[in-house]
mmCIF file of C-alpha atoms in Angstrom:
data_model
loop_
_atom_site.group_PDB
_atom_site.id
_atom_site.type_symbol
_atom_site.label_atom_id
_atom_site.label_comp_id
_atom_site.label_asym_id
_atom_site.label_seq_id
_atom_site.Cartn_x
_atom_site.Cartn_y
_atom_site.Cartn_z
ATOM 1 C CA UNK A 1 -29.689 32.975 78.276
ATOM 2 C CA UNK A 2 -32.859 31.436 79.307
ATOM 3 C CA UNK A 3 -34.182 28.892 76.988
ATOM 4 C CA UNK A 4 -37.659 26.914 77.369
ATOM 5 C CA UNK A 5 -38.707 23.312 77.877
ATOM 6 C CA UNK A 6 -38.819 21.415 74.642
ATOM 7 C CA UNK A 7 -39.524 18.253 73.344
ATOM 8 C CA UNK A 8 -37.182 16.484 71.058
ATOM 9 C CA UNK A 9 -39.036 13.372 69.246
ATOM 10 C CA UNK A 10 -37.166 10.632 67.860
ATOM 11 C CA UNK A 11 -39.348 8.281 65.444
ATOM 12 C CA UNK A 12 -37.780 5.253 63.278
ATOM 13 C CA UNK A 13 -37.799 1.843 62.779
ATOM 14 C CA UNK A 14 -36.836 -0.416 65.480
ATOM 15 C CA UNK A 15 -32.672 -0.813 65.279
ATOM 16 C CA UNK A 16 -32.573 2.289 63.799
ATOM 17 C CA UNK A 17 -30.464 4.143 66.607
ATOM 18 C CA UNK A 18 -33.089 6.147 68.546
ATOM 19 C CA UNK A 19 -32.420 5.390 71.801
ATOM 20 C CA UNK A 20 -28.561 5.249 71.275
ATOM 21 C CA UNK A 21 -29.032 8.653 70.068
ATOM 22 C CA UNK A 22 -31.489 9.942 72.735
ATOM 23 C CA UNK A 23 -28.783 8.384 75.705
ATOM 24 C CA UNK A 24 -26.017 10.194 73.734
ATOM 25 C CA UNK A 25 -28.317 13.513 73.495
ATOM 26 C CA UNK A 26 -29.487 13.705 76.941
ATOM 27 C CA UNK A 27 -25.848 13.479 78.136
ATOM 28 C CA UNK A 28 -24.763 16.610 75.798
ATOM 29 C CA UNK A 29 -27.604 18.242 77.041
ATOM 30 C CA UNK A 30 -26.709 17.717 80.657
ATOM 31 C CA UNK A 31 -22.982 19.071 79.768
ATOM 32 C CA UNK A 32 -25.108 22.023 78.406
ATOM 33 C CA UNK A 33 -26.578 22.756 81.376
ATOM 34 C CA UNK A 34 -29.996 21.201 80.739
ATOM 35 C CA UNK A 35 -30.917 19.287 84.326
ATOM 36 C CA UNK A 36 -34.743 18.745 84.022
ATOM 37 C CA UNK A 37 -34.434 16.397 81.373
ATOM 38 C CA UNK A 38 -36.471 13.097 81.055
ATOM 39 C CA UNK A 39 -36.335 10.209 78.004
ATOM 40 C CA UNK A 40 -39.373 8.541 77.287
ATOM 41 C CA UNK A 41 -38.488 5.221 75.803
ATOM 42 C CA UNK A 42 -41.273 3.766 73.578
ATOM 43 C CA UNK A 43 -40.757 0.651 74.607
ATOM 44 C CA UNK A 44 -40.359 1.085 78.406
ATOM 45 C CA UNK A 45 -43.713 3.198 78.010
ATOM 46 C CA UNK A 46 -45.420 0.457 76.907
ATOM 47 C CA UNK A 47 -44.743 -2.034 79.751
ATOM 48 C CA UNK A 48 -46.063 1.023 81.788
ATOM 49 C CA UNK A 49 -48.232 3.536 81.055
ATOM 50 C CA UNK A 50 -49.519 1.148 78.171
ATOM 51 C CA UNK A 51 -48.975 -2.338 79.193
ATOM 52 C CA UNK A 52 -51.489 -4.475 77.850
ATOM 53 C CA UNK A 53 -52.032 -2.670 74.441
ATOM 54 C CA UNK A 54 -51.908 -4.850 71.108
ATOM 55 C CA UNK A 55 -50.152 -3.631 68.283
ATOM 56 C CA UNK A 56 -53.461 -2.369 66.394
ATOM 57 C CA UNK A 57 -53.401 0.816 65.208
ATOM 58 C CA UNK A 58 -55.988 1.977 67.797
ATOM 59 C CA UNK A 59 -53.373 0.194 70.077
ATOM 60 C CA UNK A 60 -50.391 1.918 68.315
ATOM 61 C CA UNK A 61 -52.079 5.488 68.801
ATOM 62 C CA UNK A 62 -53.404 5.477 71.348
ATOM 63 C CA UNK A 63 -49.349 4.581 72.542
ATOM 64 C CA UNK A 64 -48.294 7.803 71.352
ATOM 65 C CA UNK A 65 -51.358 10.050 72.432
ATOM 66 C CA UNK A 66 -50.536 8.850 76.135
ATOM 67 C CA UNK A 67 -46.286 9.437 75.506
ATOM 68 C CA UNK A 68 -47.177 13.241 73.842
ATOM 69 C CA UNK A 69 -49.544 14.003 77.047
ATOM 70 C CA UNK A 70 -47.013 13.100 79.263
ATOM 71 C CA UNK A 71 -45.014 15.386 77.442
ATOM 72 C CA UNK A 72 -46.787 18.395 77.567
ATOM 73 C CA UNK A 73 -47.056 17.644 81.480
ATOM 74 C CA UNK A 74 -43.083 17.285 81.702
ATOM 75 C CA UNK A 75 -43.154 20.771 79.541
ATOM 76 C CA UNK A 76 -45.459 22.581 81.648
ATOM 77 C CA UNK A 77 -43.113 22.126 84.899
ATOM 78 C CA UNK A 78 -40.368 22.996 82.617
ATOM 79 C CA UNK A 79 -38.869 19.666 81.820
ATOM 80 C CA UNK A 80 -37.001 19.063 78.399
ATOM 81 C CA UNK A 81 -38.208 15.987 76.809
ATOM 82 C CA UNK A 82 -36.720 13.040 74.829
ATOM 83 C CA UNK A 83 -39.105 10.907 73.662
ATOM 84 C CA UNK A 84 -37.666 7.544 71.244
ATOM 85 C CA UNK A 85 -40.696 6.030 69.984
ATOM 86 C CA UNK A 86 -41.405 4.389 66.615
ATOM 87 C CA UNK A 87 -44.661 6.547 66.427
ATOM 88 C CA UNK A 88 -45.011 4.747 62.925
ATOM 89 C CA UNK A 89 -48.078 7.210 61.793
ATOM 90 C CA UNK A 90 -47.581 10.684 60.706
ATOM 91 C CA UNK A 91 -51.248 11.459 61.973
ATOM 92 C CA UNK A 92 -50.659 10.484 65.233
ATOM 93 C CA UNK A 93 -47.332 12.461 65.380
ATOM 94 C CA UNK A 94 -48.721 15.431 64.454
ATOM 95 C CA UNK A 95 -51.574 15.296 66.999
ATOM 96 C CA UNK A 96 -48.606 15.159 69.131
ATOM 97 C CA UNK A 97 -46.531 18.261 67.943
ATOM 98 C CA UNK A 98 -49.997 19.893 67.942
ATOM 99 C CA UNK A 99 -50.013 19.308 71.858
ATOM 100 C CA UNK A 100 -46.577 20.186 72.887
ATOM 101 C CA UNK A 101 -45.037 23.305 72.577
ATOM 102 C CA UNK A 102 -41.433 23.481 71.553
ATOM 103 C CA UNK A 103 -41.523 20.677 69.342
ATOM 104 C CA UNK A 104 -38.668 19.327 67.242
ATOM 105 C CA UNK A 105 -39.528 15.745 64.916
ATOM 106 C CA UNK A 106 -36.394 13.978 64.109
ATOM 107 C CA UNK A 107 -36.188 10.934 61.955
ATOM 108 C CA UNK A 108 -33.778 8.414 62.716
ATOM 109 C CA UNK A 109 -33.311 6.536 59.145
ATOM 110 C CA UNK A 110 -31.332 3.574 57.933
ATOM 111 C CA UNK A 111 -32.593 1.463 55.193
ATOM 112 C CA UNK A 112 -34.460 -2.096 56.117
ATOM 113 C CA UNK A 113 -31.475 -4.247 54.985
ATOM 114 C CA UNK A 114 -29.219 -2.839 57.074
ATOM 115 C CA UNK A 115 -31.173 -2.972 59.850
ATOM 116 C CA UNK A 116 -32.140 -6.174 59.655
ATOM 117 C CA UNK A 117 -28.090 -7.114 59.710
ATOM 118 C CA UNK A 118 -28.105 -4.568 62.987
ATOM 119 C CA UNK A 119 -30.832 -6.607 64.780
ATOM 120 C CA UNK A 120 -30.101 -5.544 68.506
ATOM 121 C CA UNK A 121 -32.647 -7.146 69.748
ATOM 122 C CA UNK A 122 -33.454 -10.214 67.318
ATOM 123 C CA UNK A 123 -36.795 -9.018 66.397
ATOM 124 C CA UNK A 124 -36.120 -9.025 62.326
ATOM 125 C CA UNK A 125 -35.097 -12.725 62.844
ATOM 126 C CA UNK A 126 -38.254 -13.797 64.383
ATOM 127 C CA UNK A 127 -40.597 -11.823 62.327
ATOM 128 C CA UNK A 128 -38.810 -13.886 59.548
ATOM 129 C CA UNK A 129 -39.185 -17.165 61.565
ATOM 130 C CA UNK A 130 -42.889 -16.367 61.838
ATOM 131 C CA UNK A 131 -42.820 -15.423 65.630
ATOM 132 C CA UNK A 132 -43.481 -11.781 65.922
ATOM 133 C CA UNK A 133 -46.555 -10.252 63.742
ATOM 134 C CA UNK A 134 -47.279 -6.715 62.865
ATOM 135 C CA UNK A 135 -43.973 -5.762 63.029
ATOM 136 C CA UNK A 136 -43.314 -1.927 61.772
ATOM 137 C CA UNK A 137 -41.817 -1.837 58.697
ATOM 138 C CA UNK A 138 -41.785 -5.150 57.625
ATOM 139 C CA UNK A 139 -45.657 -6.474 57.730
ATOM 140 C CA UNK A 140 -47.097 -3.057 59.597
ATOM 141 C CA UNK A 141 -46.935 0.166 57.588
ATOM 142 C CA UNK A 142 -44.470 2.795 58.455
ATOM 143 C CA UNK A 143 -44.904 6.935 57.506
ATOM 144 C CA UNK A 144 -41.715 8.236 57.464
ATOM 145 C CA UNK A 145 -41.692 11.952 58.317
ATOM 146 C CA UNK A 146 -42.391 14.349 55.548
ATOM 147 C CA UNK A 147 -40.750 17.667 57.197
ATOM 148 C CA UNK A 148 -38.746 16.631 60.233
ATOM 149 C CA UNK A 149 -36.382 19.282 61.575
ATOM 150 C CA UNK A 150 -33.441 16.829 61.590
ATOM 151 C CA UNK A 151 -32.872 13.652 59.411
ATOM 152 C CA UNK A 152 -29.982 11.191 61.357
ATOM 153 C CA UNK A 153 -28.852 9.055 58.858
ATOM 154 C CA UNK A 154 -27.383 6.004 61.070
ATOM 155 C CA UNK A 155 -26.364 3.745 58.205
ATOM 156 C CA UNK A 156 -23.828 6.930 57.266
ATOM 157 C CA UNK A 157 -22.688 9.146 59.780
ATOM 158 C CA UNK A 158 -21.518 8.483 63.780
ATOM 159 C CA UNK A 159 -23.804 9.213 66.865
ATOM 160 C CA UNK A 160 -21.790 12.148 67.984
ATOM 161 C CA UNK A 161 -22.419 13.778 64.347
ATOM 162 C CA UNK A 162 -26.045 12.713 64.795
ATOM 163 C CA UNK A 163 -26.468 14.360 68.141
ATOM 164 C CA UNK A 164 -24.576 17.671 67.153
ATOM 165 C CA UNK A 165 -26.963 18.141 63.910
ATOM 166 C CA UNK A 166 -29.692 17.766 66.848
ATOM 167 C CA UNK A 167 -27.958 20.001 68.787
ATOM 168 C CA UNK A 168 -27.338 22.608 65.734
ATOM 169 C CA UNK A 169 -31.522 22.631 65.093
ATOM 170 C CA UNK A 170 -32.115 23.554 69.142
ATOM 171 C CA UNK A 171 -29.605 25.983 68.968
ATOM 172 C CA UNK A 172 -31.107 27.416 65.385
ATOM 173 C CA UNK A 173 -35.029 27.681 67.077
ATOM 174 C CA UNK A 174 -33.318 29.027 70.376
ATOM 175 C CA UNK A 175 -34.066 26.093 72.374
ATOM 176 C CA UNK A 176 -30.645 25.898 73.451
ATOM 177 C CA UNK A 177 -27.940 28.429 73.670
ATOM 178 C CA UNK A 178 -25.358 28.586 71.355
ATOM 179 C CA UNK A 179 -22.333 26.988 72.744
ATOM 180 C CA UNK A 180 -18.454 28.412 71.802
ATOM 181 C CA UNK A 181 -16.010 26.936 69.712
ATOM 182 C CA UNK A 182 -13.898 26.436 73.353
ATOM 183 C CA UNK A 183 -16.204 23.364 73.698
ATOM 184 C CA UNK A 184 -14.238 21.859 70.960
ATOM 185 C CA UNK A 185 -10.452 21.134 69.981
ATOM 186 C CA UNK A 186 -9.412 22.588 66.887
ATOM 187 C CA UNK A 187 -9.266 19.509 65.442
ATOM 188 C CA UNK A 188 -12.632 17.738 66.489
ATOM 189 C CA UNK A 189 -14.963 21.215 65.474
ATOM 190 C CA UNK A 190 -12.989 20.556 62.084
ATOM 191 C CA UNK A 191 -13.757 16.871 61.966
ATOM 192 C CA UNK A 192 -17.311 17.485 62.644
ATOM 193 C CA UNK A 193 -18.081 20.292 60.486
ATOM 194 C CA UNK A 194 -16.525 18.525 57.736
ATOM 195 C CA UNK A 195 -18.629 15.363 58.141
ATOM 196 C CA UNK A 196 -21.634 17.529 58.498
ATOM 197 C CA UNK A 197 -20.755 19.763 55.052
ATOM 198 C CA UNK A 198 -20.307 16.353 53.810
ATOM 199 C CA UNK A 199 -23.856 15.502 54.570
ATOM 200 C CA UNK A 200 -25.100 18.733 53.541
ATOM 201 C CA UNK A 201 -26.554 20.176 56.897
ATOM 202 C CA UNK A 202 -23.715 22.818 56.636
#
């Protein structure tokens, strides 16, 4: 089965998992027999492709403009996309699933408290201290995703479960074949479709 380039778009608050997810993601892909495949990191983007923006919203959009054309390049040369960006405003995200074909949103949630016990990289502790302004979520708005394909709810369920609801929605829109029950043990396909009817994506 041939299946097309597509663009998988991870958007949530910082700690929320997206890159964790998107690492985890591209690897099942690979196993899948997806080779192109690029992530776009939001954050390595910026020290790139947008080093020296602010944090402004003109800053913040113009961000994720620059990440969804480089997208829609990748998808032309058929290249399969991972993109983990906050991409905080639903606007701008839609301008980018406008402009790329193949497009599936997926909102990587957790609420603020736990997140802020997460704290990865310490940035919750200095926008507390003062340090860090316009911070996403906290002092900066955030527009969570009204109709996302797939909702990973970190605070509740394990990568792996996160990555094969992900990999369910390709599947479902055809972007990836539909892989056998082989793939599986009898006993992990159980696990996971029980933690997934648990969640109510089956």
């Amino acid at each position: 089965m041939n299946t097309p380039a597509f663009t998988v778009w991870l958007t949530g608050l910082s700690g929320a998992g997206k890159s964790t997810i998107a690492g985890r993601l591209a690897k099942a892909l690979q196993d899948r027999g997806v080779s192109r495949l690029e992530i776009l990191d939001g954050d390595e983007v910026r020290r790139t492709l947008s080093a020296g923006a602010g944090f402004s919203r003109e800053d913040r959009d113009a961000h994720i403009r620059r990440i969804a054309h480089v997208c829609r390049l990748l998808a032309r040369h058929d290249v399969t996309t991972i993109v983990a960006a906050i991409s905080p405003y639903r606007e701008t995200r839609a301008f980018a699933r406008d402009l790329i074909d193949n497009f599936v949103e997926v909102f990587v949630d957790a609420p603020l408290g736990v997140l802020e016990q997460r704290d990865p990289k310490g940035l919750y502790q200095k926008v507390k201290q003062g340090r860090i302004q316009q911070f996403t979520g906290v002092s900066d708005p955030y527009e969570p995703p009204e109709a996302p394909e797939v909702v990973c709810r970190t605070d509740r369920e394990e990568v792996d479960e996160s990555v094969a609801k992900i990999l369910a929605a390709l599947e479902t829109r055809g972007y990836l074949a539909t892989e056998t029950d082989d793939s599986y043990s009898p006993e992990e396909a159980a696990q996971i479709q029980a933690r997934l009817r648990n969640l109510g994506y089956l």
